XYZ file of C-alpha atoms in Angstrom:
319
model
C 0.000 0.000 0.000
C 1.322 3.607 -0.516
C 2.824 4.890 2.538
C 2.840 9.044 3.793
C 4.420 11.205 6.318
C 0.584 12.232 7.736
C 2.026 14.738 10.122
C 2.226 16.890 7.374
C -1.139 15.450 5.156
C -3.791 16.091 7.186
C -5.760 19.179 6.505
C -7.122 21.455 9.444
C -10.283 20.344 11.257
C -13.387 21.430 9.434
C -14.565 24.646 9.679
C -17.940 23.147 9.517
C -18.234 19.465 10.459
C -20.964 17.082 10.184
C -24.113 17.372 8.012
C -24.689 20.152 5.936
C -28.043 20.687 3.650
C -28.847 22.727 0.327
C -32.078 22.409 -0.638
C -33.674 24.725 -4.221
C -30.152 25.981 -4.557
C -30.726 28.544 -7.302
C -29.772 27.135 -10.801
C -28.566 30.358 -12.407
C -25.382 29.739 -10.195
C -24.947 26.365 -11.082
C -25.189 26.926 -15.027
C -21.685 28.278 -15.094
C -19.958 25.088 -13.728
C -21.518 23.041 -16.521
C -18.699 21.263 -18.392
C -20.388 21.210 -22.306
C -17.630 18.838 -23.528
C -20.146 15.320 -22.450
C -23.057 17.179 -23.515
C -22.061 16.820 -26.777
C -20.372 13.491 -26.472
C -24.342 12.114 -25.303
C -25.592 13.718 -28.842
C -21.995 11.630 -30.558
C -20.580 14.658 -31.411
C -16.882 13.996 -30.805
C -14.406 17.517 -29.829
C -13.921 19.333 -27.041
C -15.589 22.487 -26.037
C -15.495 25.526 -27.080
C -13.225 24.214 -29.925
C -16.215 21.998 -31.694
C -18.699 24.984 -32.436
C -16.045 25.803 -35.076
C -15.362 22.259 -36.575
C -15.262 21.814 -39.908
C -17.093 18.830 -39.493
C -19.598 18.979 -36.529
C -19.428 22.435 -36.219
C -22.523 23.435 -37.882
C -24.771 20.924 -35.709
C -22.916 21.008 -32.530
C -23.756 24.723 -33.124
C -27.302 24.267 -33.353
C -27.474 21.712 -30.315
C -25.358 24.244 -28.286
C -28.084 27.057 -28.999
C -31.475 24.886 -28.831
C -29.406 23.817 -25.373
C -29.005 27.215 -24.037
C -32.606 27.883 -24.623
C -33.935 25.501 -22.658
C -31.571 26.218 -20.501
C -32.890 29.595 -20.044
C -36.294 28.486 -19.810
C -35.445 25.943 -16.607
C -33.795 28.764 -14.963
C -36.402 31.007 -15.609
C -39.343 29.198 -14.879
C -37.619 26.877 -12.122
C -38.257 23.927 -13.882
C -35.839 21.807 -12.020
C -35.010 21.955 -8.169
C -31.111 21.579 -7.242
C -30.906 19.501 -3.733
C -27.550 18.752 -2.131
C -26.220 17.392 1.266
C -22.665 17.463 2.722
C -20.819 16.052 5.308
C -17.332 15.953 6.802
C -16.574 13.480 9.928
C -13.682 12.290 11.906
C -12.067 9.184 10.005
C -9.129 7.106 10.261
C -7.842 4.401 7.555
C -7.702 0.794 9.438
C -6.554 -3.132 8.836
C -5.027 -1.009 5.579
C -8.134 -1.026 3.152
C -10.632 -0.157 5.329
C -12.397 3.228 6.793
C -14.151 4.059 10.099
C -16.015 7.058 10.580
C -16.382 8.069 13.942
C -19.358 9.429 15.984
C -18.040 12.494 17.374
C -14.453 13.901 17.447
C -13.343 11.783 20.325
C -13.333 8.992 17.902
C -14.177 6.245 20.382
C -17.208 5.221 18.814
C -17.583 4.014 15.139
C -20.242 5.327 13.212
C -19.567 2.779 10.222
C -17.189 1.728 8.359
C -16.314 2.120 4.760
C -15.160 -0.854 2.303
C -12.346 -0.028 -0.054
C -10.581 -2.477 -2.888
C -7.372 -2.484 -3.542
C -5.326 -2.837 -6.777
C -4.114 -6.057 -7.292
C -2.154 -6.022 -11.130
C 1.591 -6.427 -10.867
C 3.636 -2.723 -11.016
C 7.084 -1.780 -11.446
C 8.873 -1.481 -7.791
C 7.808 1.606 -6.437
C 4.623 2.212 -7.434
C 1.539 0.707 -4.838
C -1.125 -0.784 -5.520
C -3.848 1.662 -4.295
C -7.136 1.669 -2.250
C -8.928 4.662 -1.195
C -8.217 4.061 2.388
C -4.275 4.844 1.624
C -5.283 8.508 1.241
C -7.134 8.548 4.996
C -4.442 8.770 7.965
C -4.451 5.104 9.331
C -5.653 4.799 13.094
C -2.378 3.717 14.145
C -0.674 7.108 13.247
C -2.441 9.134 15.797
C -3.110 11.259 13.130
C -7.274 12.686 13.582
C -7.995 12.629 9.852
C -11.520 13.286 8.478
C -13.580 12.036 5.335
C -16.066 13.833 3.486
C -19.330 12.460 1.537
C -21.924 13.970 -0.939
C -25.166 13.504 -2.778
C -27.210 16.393 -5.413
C -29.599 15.931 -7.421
C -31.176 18.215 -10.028
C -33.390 16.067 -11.272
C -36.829 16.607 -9.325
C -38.965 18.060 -12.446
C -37.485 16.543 -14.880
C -40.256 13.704 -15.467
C -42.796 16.353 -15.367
C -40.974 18.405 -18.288
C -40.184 15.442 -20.248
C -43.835 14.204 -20.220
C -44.541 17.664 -21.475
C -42.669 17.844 -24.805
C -43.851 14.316 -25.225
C -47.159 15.056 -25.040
C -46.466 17.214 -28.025
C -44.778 14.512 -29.596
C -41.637 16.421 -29.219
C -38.938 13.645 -28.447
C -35.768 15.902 -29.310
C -36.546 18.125 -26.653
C -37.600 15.783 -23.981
C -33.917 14.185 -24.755
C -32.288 17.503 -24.608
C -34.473 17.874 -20.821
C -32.630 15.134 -19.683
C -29.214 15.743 -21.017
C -29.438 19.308 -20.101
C -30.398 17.605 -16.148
C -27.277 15.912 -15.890
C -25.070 18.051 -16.642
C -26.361 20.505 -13.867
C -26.497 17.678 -11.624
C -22.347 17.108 -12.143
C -21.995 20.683 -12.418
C -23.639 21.115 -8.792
C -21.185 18.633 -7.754
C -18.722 21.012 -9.088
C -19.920 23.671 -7.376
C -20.303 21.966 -4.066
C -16.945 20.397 -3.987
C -15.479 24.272 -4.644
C -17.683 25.385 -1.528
C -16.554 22.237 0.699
C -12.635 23.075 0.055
C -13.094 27.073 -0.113
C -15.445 26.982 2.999
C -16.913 23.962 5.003
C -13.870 22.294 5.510
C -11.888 25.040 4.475
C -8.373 23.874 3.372
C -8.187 25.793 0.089
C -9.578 28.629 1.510
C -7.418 30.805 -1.160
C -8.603 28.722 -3.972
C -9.209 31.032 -7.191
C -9.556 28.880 -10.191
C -11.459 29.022 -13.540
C -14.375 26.575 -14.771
C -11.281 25.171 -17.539
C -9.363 24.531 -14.357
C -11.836 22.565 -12.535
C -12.671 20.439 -15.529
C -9.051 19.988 -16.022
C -9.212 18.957 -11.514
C -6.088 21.279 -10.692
C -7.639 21.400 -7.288
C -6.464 19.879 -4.058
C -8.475 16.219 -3.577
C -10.744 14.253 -5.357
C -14.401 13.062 -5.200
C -14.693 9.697 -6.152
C -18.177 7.905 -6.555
C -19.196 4.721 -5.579
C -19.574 2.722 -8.964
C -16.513 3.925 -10.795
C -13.138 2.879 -11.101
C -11.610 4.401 -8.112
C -14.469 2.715 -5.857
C -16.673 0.067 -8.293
C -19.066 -1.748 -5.556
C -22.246 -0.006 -6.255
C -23.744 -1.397 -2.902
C -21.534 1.309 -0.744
C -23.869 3.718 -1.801
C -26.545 2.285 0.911
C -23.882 3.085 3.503
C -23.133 6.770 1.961
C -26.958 7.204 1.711
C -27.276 5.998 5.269
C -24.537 8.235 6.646
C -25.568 11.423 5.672
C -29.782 10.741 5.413
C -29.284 11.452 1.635
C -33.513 10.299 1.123
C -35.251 12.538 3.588
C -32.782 15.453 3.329
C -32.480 15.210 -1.160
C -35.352 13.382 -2.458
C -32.846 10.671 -4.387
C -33.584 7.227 -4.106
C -31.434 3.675 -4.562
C -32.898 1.353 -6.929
C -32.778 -2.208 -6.163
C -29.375 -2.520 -8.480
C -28.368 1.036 -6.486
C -28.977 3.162 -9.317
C -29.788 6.667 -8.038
C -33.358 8.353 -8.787
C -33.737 11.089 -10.040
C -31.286 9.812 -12.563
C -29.654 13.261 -12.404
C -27.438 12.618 -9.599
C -24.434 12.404 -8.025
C -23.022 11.220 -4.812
C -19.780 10.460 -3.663
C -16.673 10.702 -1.010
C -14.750 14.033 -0.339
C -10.754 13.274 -0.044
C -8.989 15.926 1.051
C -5.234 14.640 1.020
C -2.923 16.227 -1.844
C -1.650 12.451 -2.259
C -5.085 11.737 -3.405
C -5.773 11.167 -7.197
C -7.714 8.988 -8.864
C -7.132 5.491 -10.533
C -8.845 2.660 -11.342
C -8.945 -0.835 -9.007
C -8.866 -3.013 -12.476
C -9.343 -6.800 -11.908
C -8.997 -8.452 -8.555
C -8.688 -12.074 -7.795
C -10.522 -14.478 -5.461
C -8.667 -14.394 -2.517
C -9.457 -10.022 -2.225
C -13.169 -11.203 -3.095
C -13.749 -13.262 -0.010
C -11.649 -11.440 2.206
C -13.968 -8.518 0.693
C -16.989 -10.689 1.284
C -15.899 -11.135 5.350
C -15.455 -7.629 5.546
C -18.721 -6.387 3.955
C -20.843 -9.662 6.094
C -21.875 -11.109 2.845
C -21.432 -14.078 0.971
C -18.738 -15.066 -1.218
C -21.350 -15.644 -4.274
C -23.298 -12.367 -3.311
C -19.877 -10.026 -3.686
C -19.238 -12.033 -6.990
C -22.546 -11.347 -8.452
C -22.100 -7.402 -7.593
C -18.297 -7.463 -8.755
C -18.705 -9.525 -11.693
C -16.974 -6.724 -14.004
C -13.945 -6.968 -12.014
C -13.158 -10.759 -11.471
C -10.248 -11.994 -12.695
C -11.470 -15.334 -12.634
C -14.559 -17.395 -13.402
C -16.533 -17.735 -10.403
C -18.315 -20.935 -12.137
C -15.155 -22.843 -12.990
């Protein structure tokens, strides 16, 4: 596992701990965190933003998208359309048994809250280079260190149905695409927006942060956000325990599906990481032995954690 001198790692204590909630956060302020570049990748228009209005091959209709985008844009924003909920928190954490997470009560940190379940790389490197988990970026308990973790979940995707259903009615299918297009991106651009307020603010440890919308696409800020589903962290069932931690249902509106997709299905939720070792990578394919020792940790079955990490297994669980 990667190893680091935490005396020096460990950001501040929060300026504000615990739960934090956001609820019809006005959409005019998230619009400007919206990075266009996917937007256009969901219509198969392939270039990068600004750069592919002028194309001398796309240009013309990416052009036309961009504009019939920005109007409805202007109409959600007008009419409030769509409602932006968010929720926050930041709690007292320490790394333990090296791939694991507790989160603590209260700031004595003698009772556990719950624990989060990491996986770790397991594809041979060149000496020198770790193979990762998530919990190598928390201070392990050990260290004496008091480190803290931070967790998410927006959503600006309550209205969205309702609007689709609309230009259906009217048999207008490009625009009821373009609704829900237009919801995601303001759902990861609230997440943007967010993450900027928990560094700058709520936990505070960029407080001198000034950086452009190009430079928070491009992530030259200090720690990462990593969601429970992608590479970084791919068990979709962690999201019960990040739902459960912060009270993301009551406090958002969002739902987990039976498979854990989230509903609205413009959302995001994920894990603040605050460490400037942190970066993101992806776990990649992981053999039986991490599976079961996985399986303990998490209190289910071995044939359970297969079925949910299927993607990942570097071996056939029916052989």
């Amino acid at each position: 596992r990667q190893t680091a001198d935490w005396s020096h790692a460990v950001p501040a204590r929060p300026a504000c701990p615990g739960v934090t909630q956001f609820d019809a956060w006005p959409l005019e302020e998230i619009a400007p965190y919206i990075d266009w570049t996917p937007f256009f990748q969901t219509w198969e228009l392939k270039g990068r933003y600004p750069a592919i209005l002028s194309d001398p091959v796309v240009g013309v209709e990416a052009t036309k998208l961009f504009n019939d985008a920005r109007g409805l844009l202007g109409r959600i924003i007008g009419e409030k359309l769509l409602v932006a909920r968010g929720i926050v928190g930041i709690f007292p954490a320490n790394s333990v048994g090296g791939d694991d997470v507790e989160v603590y009560t209260g700031e004595t940190r003698s009772q556990v809250r719950t624990t989060l379940r990491f996986l770790r790389q397991q594809a041979e490197k060149p000496p020198g280079r770790p193979n990762l988990a998530l919990a190598d970026f928390i201070a392990p308990k050990e260290s004496g260190v008091a480190d803290w973790i931070g967790a998410f979940a927006v959503t600006t995707g309550h209205g969205t149905d309702e609007l689709v259903k609309e230009f259906e009615s009217q048999h207008d299918d490009y625009n009821a695409i373009l609704t829900k297009a237009l919801a995601d991106r303001l759902a990861e651009a609230f997440a943007e927006l967010l993450h900027e307020k928990v560094r700058r603010d709520l936990w505070g440890y960029a407080k001198d942060e000034t950086l452009t919308n190009d430079d928070l696409v491009a992530e030259k800020y200090r720690g990462i956000r990593p969601a429970p589903g992608y590479p970084a962290c791919p068990d979709h069932t962690e999201k019960r325990t990040l739902f459960d931690l912060l009270g993301v249902e009551p406090a958002t509106g969002i739902k987990l599906t039976e498979s854990f997709a989230m509903w609205p299905a413009a959302a995001v939720s994920g894990w603040y990481f605050a460490s400037p070792a942190s970066h993101y990578f992806g776990v990649g394919r992981i053999g039986k032995d991490q599976v079961a020792d996985y399986a303990a940790r998490k209190g289910l079955t071995l044939e359970e954690t297969e079925r949910w990490l299927s993607p990942l297994l570097n071996y056939d669980p029916d052989a």
